[in-house]
Amino acid sequence: ALIGTILLLSCNNKNENKWEELKVNGSKYKISEKAIIQTKSSFLDDVIIKLGVVSDIEGNLENAVKTAEIFRKEKVDAVVIAGDCYENEKIRINPIYPDSKNNVNEMIAGIKPYAFLYVPIFIIPGNHEEINVYNEAINKLKENYSNVICINKKSVDLEGFNIVGLGGYHDKR
C-alpha cells in the first residue's frame, strides 16, 4: 500500500484512442483529452507519493516562490495547483494589484516557480480564471515546461493514486 495516499476518484477511460506521450523527470505519462495515465514512475520506488498542493496564488509571486522552495526542500513528487492562479481584478472587490493589466503574464509568473521543480505540475482553473486567459497561459507555459499539465475535466492515474480535475467556475460578481 502507498503511504500518504488520498484517493479522490477513479475514472474508466478505455474508449480513449488519441494519446500523447510525456516524460517528466524519469516518469512517463500517456495523455488524452480525458485522462492522464502514468505508465512509468520515478517516485514510487519508496512507496510514498508526496504531493504539494497549493491554490489561490492570485498574482502573489513572493508566496509562490516561498511555497515552491518548501516543496523543493520536501522533495515533492508532483504539485497540484487548484486554481486562482492570477488575481483577476475584474472580480476582485479590493484588488491587491489594481494596475495588473496582463493576467496571462501574471498567471505564468505565478506558476513558473513550481515549473522549475521539474516534477509534474497538475493545474485546474478556479473561479478567478477566465478560460481564454487560462488556456493562453497554459499553452505558453507548455512551450518551455512540458511538466505543466492542465488536468481540468481529466482523471490522473499515478499508478493507482488517482486525481480528478474538476475546475472551478468563473464568478462574474
N, C-alpha and C. Protein backbone atom coordinates (compact mmCIF):
# COMPACT_ATOMS: atom_id res chain seq x y z
N ALA A 1 0.85 -1.19 0.00
CA ALA A 1 0.00 0.00 0.00
C ALA A 1 0.88 1.24 0.00
N LEU A 2 0.38 2.30 -0.62
CA LEU A 2 1.11 3.56 -0.65
C LEU A 2 0.88 4.31 0.64
N ILE A 3 1.89 4.99 1.12
CA ILE A 3 1.78 5.78 2.33
C ILE A 3 1.41 7.20 1.93
N GLY A 4 0.45 7.80 2.60
CA GLY A 4 0.07 9.17 2.33
C GLY A 4 -0.82 9.32 1.10
N THR A 5 -1.52 8.31 0.74
CA THR A 5 -2.37 8.35 -0.45
C THR A 5 -3.72 8.96 -0.12
N ILE A 6 -4.20 9.82 -1.01
CA ILE A 6 -5.55 10.34 -0.94
C ILE A 6 -6.22 9.93 -2.23
N LEU A 7 -7.24 9.12 -2.14
CA LEU A 7 -7.95 8.68 -3.34
C LEU A 7 -9.15 9.59 -3.53
N LEU A 8 -9.12 10.42 -4.59
CA LEU A 8 -10.22 11.33 -4.83
C LEU A 8 -11.30 10.70 -5.69
N LEU A 9 -10.91 10.03 -6.76
CA LEU A 9 -11.87 9.42 -7.65
C LEU A 9 -11.11 8.70 -8.74
N SER A 10 -11.68 7.66 -9.27
CA SER A 10 -11.07 6.94 -10.37
C SER A 10 -12.06 6.89 -11.52
N CYS A 11 -11.56 7.07 -12.72
CA CYS A 11 -12.42 7.04 -13.90
C CYS A 11 -11.93 5.98 -14.85
N ASN A 12 -12.85 5.35 -15.55
CA ASN A 12 -12.51 4.36 -16.57
C ASN A 12 -12.52 5.05 -17.92
N ASN A 13 -11.40 5.07 -18.61
CA ASN A 13 -11.28 5.76 -19.88
C ASN A 13 -10.81 4.82 -20.97
N LYS A 14 -11.42 3.63 -21.06
CA LYS A 14 -10.96 2.63 -22.02
C LYS A 14 -11.26 3.00 -23.46
N ASN A 15 -12.17 3.94 -23.69
CA ASN A 15 -12.54 4.30 -25.05
C ASN A 15 -11.65 5.38 -25.64
N GLU A 16 -10.65 5.80 -24.92
CA GLU A 16 -9.73 6.82 -25.43
C GLU A 16 -8.85 6.21 -26.52
N ASN A 17 -8.62 6.96 -27.61
CA ASN A 17 -7.77 6.41 -28.66
C ASN A 17 -6.69 7.38 -29.13
N LYS A 18 -6.72 8.65 -28.74
CA LYS A 18 -5.67 9.59 -29.12
C LYS A 18 -4.84 9.89 -27.87
N TRP A 19 -3.63 9.41 -27.86
CA TRP A 19 -2.77 9.57 -26.69
C TRP A 19 -1.50 10.31 -27.07
N GLU A 20 -1.07 11.20 -26.21
CA GLU A 20 0.20 11.91 -26.34
C GLU A 20 1.12 11.35 -25.26
N GLU A 21 2.37 11.16 -25.59
CA GLU A 21 3.35 10.65 -24.62
C GLU A 21 4.09 11.82 -23.99
N LEU A 22 4.40 11.73 -22.70
CA LEU A 22 5.13 12.78 -22.00
C LEU A 22 6.08 12.14 -21.01
N LYS A 23 7.30 12.67 -20.93
CA LYS A 23 8.27 12.23 -19.93
C LYS A 23 8.59 13.42 -19.04
N VAL A 24 8.53 13.20 -17.72
CA VAL A 24 8.87 14.23 -16.75
C VAL A 24 9.75 13.62 -15.69
N ASN A 25 10.99 14.02 -15.66
CA ASN A 25 11.90 13.65 -14.58
C ASN A 25 11.92 12.14 -14.30
N GLY A 26 11.98 11.33 -15.34
CA GLY A 26 12.06 9.88 -15.17
C GLY A 26 10.73 9.16 -15.19
N SER A 27 9.64 9.89 -15.09
CA SER A 27 8.31 9.28 -15.17
C SER A 27 7.77 9.44 -16.58
N LYS A 28 6.91 8.51 -16.97
CA LYS A 28 6.28 8.57 -18.29
C LYS A 28 4.77 8.61 -18.13
N TYR A 29 4.12 9.38 -19.03
CA TYR A 29 2.68 9.56 -18.97
C TYR A 29 2.09 9.41 -20.36
N LYS A 30 0.85 8.91 -20.41
CA LYS A 30 0.03 8.93 -21.62
C LYS A 30 -1.08 9.93 -21.34
N ILE A 31 -1.29 10.87 -22.27
CA ILE A 31 -2.27 11.93 -22.06
C ILE A 31 -3.27 11.93 -23.20
N SER A 32 -4.55 11.96 -22.85
CA SER A 32 -5.60 12.10 -23.85
C SER A 32 -6.47 13.29 -23.43
N GLU A 33 -7.56 13.49 -24.13
CA GLU A 33 -8.46 14.59 -23.78
C GLU A 33 -9.11 14.41 -22.42
N LYS A 34 -9.23 13.16 -21.96
CA LYS A 34 -9.95 12.92 -20.71
C LYS A 34 -9.12 12.24 -19.62
N ALA A 35 -7.92 11.81 -19.95
CA ALA A 35 -7.17 11.06 -18.94
C ALA A 35 -5.67 11.29 -19.07
N ILE A 36 -5.01 11.15 -17.94
CA ILE A 36 -3.56 11.14 -17.86
C ILE A 36 -3.21 9.89 -17.09
N ILE A 37 -2.43 9.01 -17.70
CA ILE A 37 -2.08 7.75 -17.05
C ILE A 37 -0.56 7.66 -16.96
N GLN A 38 -0.09 7.47 -15.76
CA GLN A 38 1.34 7.30 -15.55
C GLN A 38 1.70 5.86 -15.90
N THR A 39 2.60 5.69 -16.86
CA THR A 39 2.98 4.35 -17.29
C THR A 39 4.31 3.91 -16.70
N LYS A 40 5.09 4.87 -16.23
CA LYS A 40 6.35 4.56 -15.54
C LYS A 40 6.57 5.63 -14.48
N SER A 41 6.84 5.20 -13.27
CA SER A 41 7.01 6.13 -12.16
C SER A 41 8.45 6.22 -11.72
N SER A 42 8.91 7.44 -11.49
CA SER A 42 10.24 7.63 -10.92
C SER A 42 10.15 7.83 -9.42
N PHE A 43 8.94 7.91 -8.86
CA PHE A 43 8.83 8.21 -7.44
C PHE A 43 8.12 7.16 -6.61
N LEU A 44 7.76 6.05 -7.19
CA LEU A 44 7.11 5.01 -6.39
C LEU A 44 8.08 4.00 -5.79
N ASP A 45 9.36 4.17 -6.05
CA ASP A 45 10.35 3.22 -5.51
C ASP A 45 10.29 3.15 -3.99
N ASP A 46 10.00 4.28 -3.34
CA ASP A 46 9.94 4.30 -1.88
C ASP A 46 8.51 4.11 -1.36
N VAL A 47 7.57 3.75 -2.20
CA VAL A 47 6.16 3.55 -1.92
C VAL A 47 5.49 4.75 -1.23
N ILE A 48 6.03 5.92 -1.45
CA ILE A 48 5.45 7.15 -0.90
C ILE A 48 5.28 8.15 -2.05
N ILE A 49 4.12 8.74 -2.14
CA ILE A 49 3.90 9.83 -3.08
C ILE A 49 3.73 11.10 -2.25
N LYS A 50 4.59 12.07 -2.48
CA LYS A 50 4.47 13.36 -1.80
C LYS A 50 3.93 14.38 -2.78
N LEU A 51 2.73 14.88 -2.49
CA LEU A 51 2.12 15.91 -3.32
C LEU A 51 2.21 17.25 -2.62
N GLY A 52 2.59 18.27 -3.36
CA GLY A 52 2.49 19.64 -2.89
C GLY A 52 1.21 20.21 -3.48
N VAL A 53 0.34 20.72 -2.65
CA VAL A 53 -0.93 21.26 -3.13
C VAL A 53 -1.02 22.73 -2.74
N VAL A 54 -1.35 23.56 -3.73
CA VAL A 54 -1.45 25.00 -3.49
C VAL A 54 -2.61 25.53 -4.31
N SER A 55 -3.22 26.59 -3.81
CA SER A 55 -4.26 27.28 -4.58
C SER A 55 -4.18 28.77 -4.24
N ASP A 56 -4.93 29.56 -4.96
CA ASP A 56 -5.04 30.99 -4.69
C ASP A 56 -3.69 31.72 -4.72
N ILE A 57 -2.91 31.46 -5.73
CA ILE A 57 -1.67 32.22 -5.93
C ILE A 57 -2.04 33.68 -6.14
N GLU A 58 -3.04 33.93 -6.95
CA GLU A 58 -3.63 35.25 -7.18
C GLU A 58 -2.61 36.35 -7.40
N GLY A 59 -1.56 36.05 -8.14
CA GLY A 59 -0.57 37.05 -8.50
C GLY A 59 0.49 37.32 -7.46
N ASN A 60 0.47 36.62 -6.33
CA ASN A 60 1.45 36.87 -5.29
C ASN A 60 2.69 36.03 -5.56
N LEU A 61 3.59 36.59 -6.35
CA LEU A 61 4.79 35.88 -6.77
C LEU A 61 5.69 35.53 -5.58
N GLU A 62 5.76 36.40 -4.59
CA GLU A 62 6.59 36.13 -3.42
C GLU A 62 6.15 34.86 -2.70
N ASN A 63 4.84 34.70 -2.52
CA ASN A 63 4.34 33.49 -1.88
C ASN A 63 4.55 32.25 -2.75
N ALA A 64 4.42 32.42 -4.06
CA ALA A 64 4.65 31.28 -4.96
C ALA A 64 6.09 30.81 -4.86
N VAL A 65 7.02 31.74 -4.83
CA VAL A 65 8.44 31.37 -4.70
C VAL A 65 8.70 30.68 -3.37
N LYS A 66 8.11 31.20 -2.30
CA LYS A 66 8.31 30.60 -0.97
C LYS A 66 7.75 29.18 -0.90
N THR A 67 6.52 28.98 -1.40
CA THR A 67 5.95 27.64 -1.31
C THR A 67 6.66 26.68 -2.24
N ALA A 68 7.10 27.14 -3.41
CA ALA A 68 7.86 26.27 -4.31
C ALA A 68 9.16 25.83 -3.63
N GLU A 69 9.78 26.72 -2.89
CA GLU A 69 11.01 26.37 -2.17
C GLU A 69 10.73 25.33 -1.07
N ILE A 70 9.62 25.47 -0.39
CA ILE A 70 9.22 24.46 0.61
C ILE A 70 9.02 23.11 -0.07
N PHE A 71 8.32 23.12 -1.22
CA PHE A 71 8.10 21.88 -1.95
C PHE A 71 9.42 21.26 -2.40
N ARG A 72 10.37 22.11 -2.82
CA ARG A 72 11.69 21.60 -3.24
C ARG A 72 12.39 20.93 -2.06
N LYS A 73 12.39 21.58 -0.92
CA LYS A 73 13.04 21.02 0.28
C LYS A 73 12.37 19.73 0.72
N GLU A 74 11.06 19.65 0.56
CA GLU A 74 10.31 18.45 0.94
C GLU A 74 10.40 17.35 -0.11
N LYS A 75 10.99 17.67 -1.25
CA LYS A 75 11.16 16.72 -2.36
C LYS A 75 9.82 16.13 -2.80
N VAL A 76 8.87 17.03 -3.10
CA VAL A 76 7.57 16.56 -3.56
C VAL A 76 7.72 15.87 -4.91
N ASP A 77 6.84 14.91 -5.16
CA ASP A 77 6.85 14.16 -6.41
C ASP A 77 6.02 14.83 -7.49
N ALA A 78 5.05 15.62 -7.08
CA ALA A 78 4.19 16.34 -8.02
C ALA A 78 3.54 17.50 -7.26
N VAL A 79 3.08 18.48 -8.03
CA VAL A 79 2.39 19.63 -7.45
C VAL A 79 1.01 19.73 -8.08
N VAL A 80 0.01 20.00 -7.25
CA VAL A 80 -1.34 20.29 -7.73
C VAL A 80 -1.61 21.75 -7.44
N ILE A 81 -1.94 22.50 -8.48
CA ILE A 81 -2.33 23.90 -8.31
C ILE A 81 -3.83 23.96 -8.56
N ALA A 82 -4.57 24.22 -7.49
CA ALA A 82 -6.03 24.10 -7.53
C ALA A 82 -6.70 25.46 -7.76
N GLY A 83 -6.28 26.15 -8.79
CA GLY A 83 -6.98 27.33 -9.24
C GLY A 83 -6.59 28.64 -8.62
N ASP A 84 -7.19 29.69 -9.19
CA ASP A 84 -6.93 31.09 -8.82
C ASP A 84 -5.45 31.43 -8.95
N CYS A 85 -4.94 31.18 -10.14
CA CYS A 85 -3.52 31.40 -10.42
C CYS A 85 -3.19 32.87 -10.65
N TYR A 86 -4.17 33.68 -10.98
CA TYR A 86 -3.96 35.12 -11.10
C TYR A 86 -5.10 35.83 -10.39
N GLU A 87 -4.87 37.09 -10.08
CA GLU A 87 -5.84 37.82 -9.24
C GLU A 87 -7.17 38.08 -9.95
N ASN A 88 -7.15 38.47 -11.18
CA ASN A 88 -8.32 38.85 -11.96
C ASN A 88 -9.04 40.02 -11.29
N GLU A 89 -8.50 41.18 -11.55
CA GLU A 89 -9.04 42.42 -10.97
C GLU A 89 -10.49 42.68 -11.36
N LYS A 90 -11.00 41.98 -12.37
CA LYS A 90 -12.40 42.17 -12.80
C LYS A 90 -13.39 41.66 -11.76
N ILE A 91 -13.00 40.67 -10.97
CA ILE A 91 -13.95 40.11 -10.00
C ILE A 91 -13.56 40.41 -8.55
N ARG A 92 -12.42 41.02 -8.35
CA ARG A 92 -11.93 41.32 -7.00
C ARG A 92 -12.51 42.64 -6.52
N ILE A 93 -13.15 42.67 -5.38
CA ILE A 93 -13.73 43.91 -4.85
C ILE A 93 -12.61 44.90 -4.51
N ASN A 94 -11.58 44.43 -3.83
CA ASN A 94 -10.42 45.26 -3.48
C ASN A 94 -9.16 44.62 -4.03
N PRO A 95 -8.85 44.85 -5.31
CA PRO A 95 -7.68 44.19 -5.89
C PRO A 95 -6.38 44.57 -5.18
N ILE A 96 -5.54 43.57 -4.98
CA ILE A 96 -4.23 43.81 -4.39
C ILE A 96 -3.31 44.44 -5.43
N TYR A 97 -3.48 44.05 -6.67
CA TYR A 97 -2.66 44.55 -7.76
C TYR A 97 -3.56 45.31 -8.74
N PRO A 98 -4.06 46.50 -8.36
CA PRO A 98 -5.03 47.20 -9.21
C PRO A 98 -4.48 47.60 -10.58
N ASP A 99 -3.16 47.68 -10.72
CA ASP A 99 -2.57 48.05 -12.00
C ASP A 99 -2.29 46.84 -12.89
N SER A 100 -2.64 45.66 -12.43
CA SER A 100 -2.40 44.46 -13.22
C SER A 100 -3.28 44.50 -14.46
N LYS A 101 -2.65 44.47 -15.60
CA LYS A 101 -3.40 44.52 -16.86
C LYS A 101 -3.18 43.28 -17.71
N ASN A 102 -2.21 42.45 -17.34
CA ASN A 102 -1.90 41.30 -18.16
C ASN A 102 -2.02 40.03 -17.32
N ASN A 103 -3.23 39.50 -17.26
CA ASN A 103 -3.48 38.31 -16.44
C ASN A 103 -2.75 37.08 -16.94
N VAL A 104 -2.51 36.99 -18.26
CA VAL A 104 -1.75 35.85 -18.80
C VAL A 104 -0.35 35.83 -18.20
N ASN A 105 0.33 36.97 -18.26
CA ASN A 105 1.69 37.03 -17.70
C ASN A 105 1.70 36.85 -16.20
N GLU A 106 0.66 37.34 -15.52
CA GLU A 106 0.57 37.17 -14.07
C GLU A 106 0.43 35.69 -13.71
N MET A 107 -0.38 34.98 -14.48
CA MET A 107 -0.56 33.54 -14.24
C MET A 107 0.73 32.78 -14.53
N ILE A 108 1.38 33.11 -15.63
CA ILE A 108 2.65 32.45 -15.98
C ILE A 108 3.68 32.67 -14.87
N ALA A 109 3.82 33.91 -14.42
CA ALA A 109 4.80 34.23 -13.37
C ALA A 109 4.50 33.47 -12.08
N GLY A 110 3.23 33.28 -11.76
CA GLY A 110 2.87 32.57 -10.53
C GLY A 110 3.09 31.07 -10.59
N ILE A 111 3.08 30.51 -11.79
CA ILE A 111 3.26 29.06 -11.95
C ILE A 111 4.73 28.69 -12.17
N LYS A 112 5.51 29.58 -12.75
CA LYS A 112 6.91 29.26 -13.06
C LYS A 112 7.72 28.74 -11.87
N PRO A 113 7.60 29.30 -10.67
CA PRO A 113 8.40 28.76 -9.56
C PRO A 113 8.16 27.27 -9.33
N TYR A 114 6.95 26.81 -9.59
CA TYR A 114 6.64 25.39 -9.43
C TYR A 114 7.15 24.59 -10.63
N ALA A 115 7.05 25.17 -11.82
CA ALA A 115 7.55 24.50 -13.03
C ALA A 115 9.04 24.23 -12.91
N PHE A 116 9.77 25.11 -12.25
CA PHE A 116 11.21 24.94 -12.06
C PHE A 116 11.56 23.74 -11.17
N LEU A 117 10.57 23.16 -10.51
CA LEU A 117 10.84 21.97 -9.69
C LEU A 117 11.05 20.73 -10.55
N TYR A 118 10.64 20.77 -11.81
CA TYR A 118 10.79 19.67 -12.77
C TYR A 118 10.12 18.39 -12.29
N VAL A 119 8.95 18.56 -11.68
CA VAL A 119 8.05 17.46 -11.35
C VAL A 119 6.73 17.78 -12.06
N PRO A 120 5.83 16.83 -12.20
CA PRO A 120 4.56 17.16 -12.83
C PRO A 120 3.83 18.27 -12.05
N ILE A 121 3.35 19.26 -12.78
CA ILE A 121 2.57 20.35 -12.20
C ILE A 121 1.16 20.21 -12.78
N PHE A 122 0.24 19.69 -11.98
CA PHE A 122 -1.14 19.47 -12.40
C PHE A 122 -1.96 20.69 -12.01
N ILE A 123 -2.64 21.30 -13.00
CA ILE A 123 -3.34 22.56 -12.76
C ILE A 123 -4.80 22.45 -13.18
N ILE A 124 -5.67 23.04 -12.36
CA ILE A 124 -7.08 23.23 -12.73
C ILE A 124 -7.42 24.70 -12.55
N PRO A 125 -8.40 25.20 -13.31
CA PRO A 125 -8.81 26.59 -13.12
C PRO A 125 -9.70 26.74 -11.89
N GLY A 126 -9.64 27.92 -11.29
CA GLY A 126 -10.53 28.25 -10.18
C GLY A 126 -11.54 29.28 -10.63
N ASN A 127 -12.18 29.94 -9.68
CA ASN A 127 -13.20 30.93 -10.06
C ASN A 127 -12.59 32.23 -10.58
N HIS A 128 -11.30 32.45 -10.39
CA HIS A 128 -10.66 33.66 -10.92
C HIS A 128 -10.28 33.52 -12.39
N GLU A 129 -10.11 32.31 -12.87
CA GLU A 129 -9.63 32.12 -14.24
C GLU A 129 -10.74 32.28 -15.26
N GLU A 130 -10.51 33.16 -16.21
CA GLU A 130 -11.33 33.21 -17.41
C GLU A 130 -10.70 32.19 -18.35
N ILE A 131 -11.49 31.36 -18.98
CA ILE A 131 -10.97 30.21 -19.71
C ILE A 131 -10.00 30.61 -20.82
N ASN A 132 -10.24 31.73 -21.51
CA ASN A 132 -9.31 32.14 -22.57
C ASN A 132 -7.96 32.56 -21.99
N VAL A 133 -7.95 33.25 -20.87
CA VAL A 133 -6.70 33.65 -20.21
C VAL A 133 -5.98 32.40 -19.70
N TYR A 134 -6.72 31.52 -19.05
CA TYR A 134 -6.17 30.28 -18.50
C TYR A 134 -5.52 29.45 -19.61
N ASN A 135 -6.24 29.22 -20.71
CA ASN A 135 -5.72 28.40 -21.81
C ASN A 135 -4.48 29.03 -22.44
N GLU A 136 -4.51 30.34 -22.64
CA GLU A 136 -3.34 31.01 -23.24
C GLU A 136 -2.11 30.87 -22.34
N ALA A 137 -2.29 31.08 -21.04
CA ALA A 137 -1.17 30.95 -20.11
C ALA A 137 -0.63 29.52 -20.07
N ILE A 138 -1.52 28.54 -20.02
CA ILE A 138 -1.09 27.13 -20.00
C ILE A 138 -0.32 26.81 -21.27
N ASN A 139 -0.82 27.23 -22.42
CA ASN A 139 -0.15 26.95 -23.69
C ASN A 139 1.22 27.60 -23.75
N LYS A 140 1.35 28.83 -23.26
CA LYS A 140 2.67 29.50 -23.25
C LYS A 140 3.62 28.79 -22.28
N LEU A 141 3.12 28.37 -21.13
CA LEU A 141 3.97 27.65 -20.18
C LEU A 141 4.47 26.34 -20.77
N LYS A 142 3.59 25.63 -21.46
CA LYS A 142 3.95 24.32 -22.03
C LYS A 142 5.04 24.43 -23.10
N GLU A 143 5.21 25.62 -23.70
CA GLU A 143 6.28 25.81 -24.70
C GLU A 143 7.65 25.56 -24.09
N ASN A 144 7.82 25.90 -22.81
CA ASN A 144 9.12 25.74 -22.15
C ASN A 144 9.11 24.73 -21.01
N TYR A 145 7.94 24.37 -20.54
CA TYR A 145 7.83 23.47 -19.39
C TYR A 145 6.82 22.38 -19.70
N SER A 146 7.30 21.26 -20.21
CA SER A 146 6.39 20.16 -20.56
C SER A 146 5.78 19.53 -19.31
N ASN A 147 6.32 19.83 -18.14
CA ASN A 147 5.80 19.27 -16.90
C ASN A 147 4.55 20.00 -16.40
N VAL A 148 4.16 21.09 -17.05
CA VAL A 148 2.93 21.80 -16.71
C VAL A 148 1.78 21.14 -17.46
N ILE A 149 0.82 20.60 -16.71
CA ILE A 149 -0.24 19.78 -17.32
C ILE A 149 -1.60 20.25 -16.80
N CYS A 150 -2.45 20.68 -17.70
CA CYS A 150 -3.83 21.02 -17.33
C CYS A 150 -4.60 19.73 -17.11
N ILE A 151 -5.22 19.59 -15.95
CA ILE A 151 -5.99 18.38 -15.67
C ILE A 151 -7.49 18.67 -15.55
N ASN A 152 -7.91 19.84 -16.03
CA ASN A 152 -9.33 20.18 -15.97
C ASN A 152 -10.14 19.18 -16.80
N LYS A 153 -11.14 18.59 -16.17
CA LYS A 153 -12.02 17.60 -16.79
C LYS A 153 -11.26 16.34 -17.22
N LYS A 154 -10.17 16.02 -16.50
CA LYS A 154 -9.39 14.82 -16.77
C LYS A 154 -9.18 14.05 -15.47
N SER A 155 -8.99 12.76 -15.62
CA SER A 155 -8.56 11.96 -14.48
C SER A 155 -7.07 11.73 -14.62
N VAL A 156 -6.39 11.64 -13.50
CA VAL A 156 -4.96 11.39 -13.48
C VAL A 156 -4.74 10.11 -12.68
N ASP A 157 -4.10 9.13 -13.29
CA ASP A 157 -3.82 7.87 -12.62
C ASP A 157 -2.32 7.77 -12.44
N LEU A 158 -1.86 7.97 -11.21
CA LEU A 158 -0.44 7.85 -10.89
C LEU A 158 -0.19 6.45 -10.33
N GLU A 159 -0.34 5.48 -11.20
CA GLU A 159 -0.17 4.07 -10.84
C GLU A 159 -0.96 3.69 -9.59
N GLY A 160 -2.25 4.05 -9.60
CA GLY A 160 -3.13 3.68 -8.50
C GLY A 160 -3.53 4.84 -7.62
N PHE A 161 -2.79 5.89 -7.60
CA PHE A 161 -3.15 7.11 -6.88
C PHE A 161 -3.87 7.99 -7.89
N ASN A 162 -5.14 8.31 -7.64
CA ASN A 162 -5.96 8.97 -8.65
C ASN A 162 -6.38 10.37 -8.22
N ILE A 163 -6.39 11.27 -9.19
CA ILE A 163 -6.84 12.64 -9.01
C ILE A 163 -7.81 12.93 -10.15
N VAL A 164 -8.88 13.64 -9.86
CA VAL A 164 -9.77 14.09 -10.92
C VAL A 164 -9.81 15.60 -10.87
N GLY A 165 -9.55 16.22 -12.00
CA GLY A 165 -9.54 17.67 -12.08
C GLY A 165 -10.88 18.21 -12.50
N LEU A 166 -11.59 18.79 -11.56
CA LEU A 166 -12.87 19.43 -11.86
C LEU A 166 -12.73 20.90 -11.49
N GLY A 167 -12.32 21.69 -12.49
CA GLY A 167 -12.03 23.10 -12.27
C GLY A 167 -13.22 23.90 -11.81
N GLY A 168 -12.91 25.06 -11.28
CA GLY A 168 -13.94 25.96 -10.74
C GLY A 168 -14.78 26.61 -11.80
N TYR A 169 -15.48 27.56 -11.39
CA TYR A 169 -16.38 28.29 -12.26
C TYR A 169 -15.86 29.71 -12.36
N HIS A 170 -16.37 30.48 -13.31
CA HIS A 170 -15.99 31.88 -13.37
C HIS A 170 -17.08 32.71 -12.73
N ASP A 171 -16.77 33.31 -11.60
CA ASP A 171 -17.71 34.11 -10.84
C ASP A 171 -17.65 35.55 -11.37
N LYS A 172 -18.70 36.00 -12.00
CA LYS A 172 -18.71 37.33 -12.61
C LYS A 172 -19.28 38.39 -11.66
N ARG A 173 -19.00 38.25 -10.37
CA ARG A 173 -19.50 39.26 -9.42
C ARG A 173 -19.34 40.61 -10.05
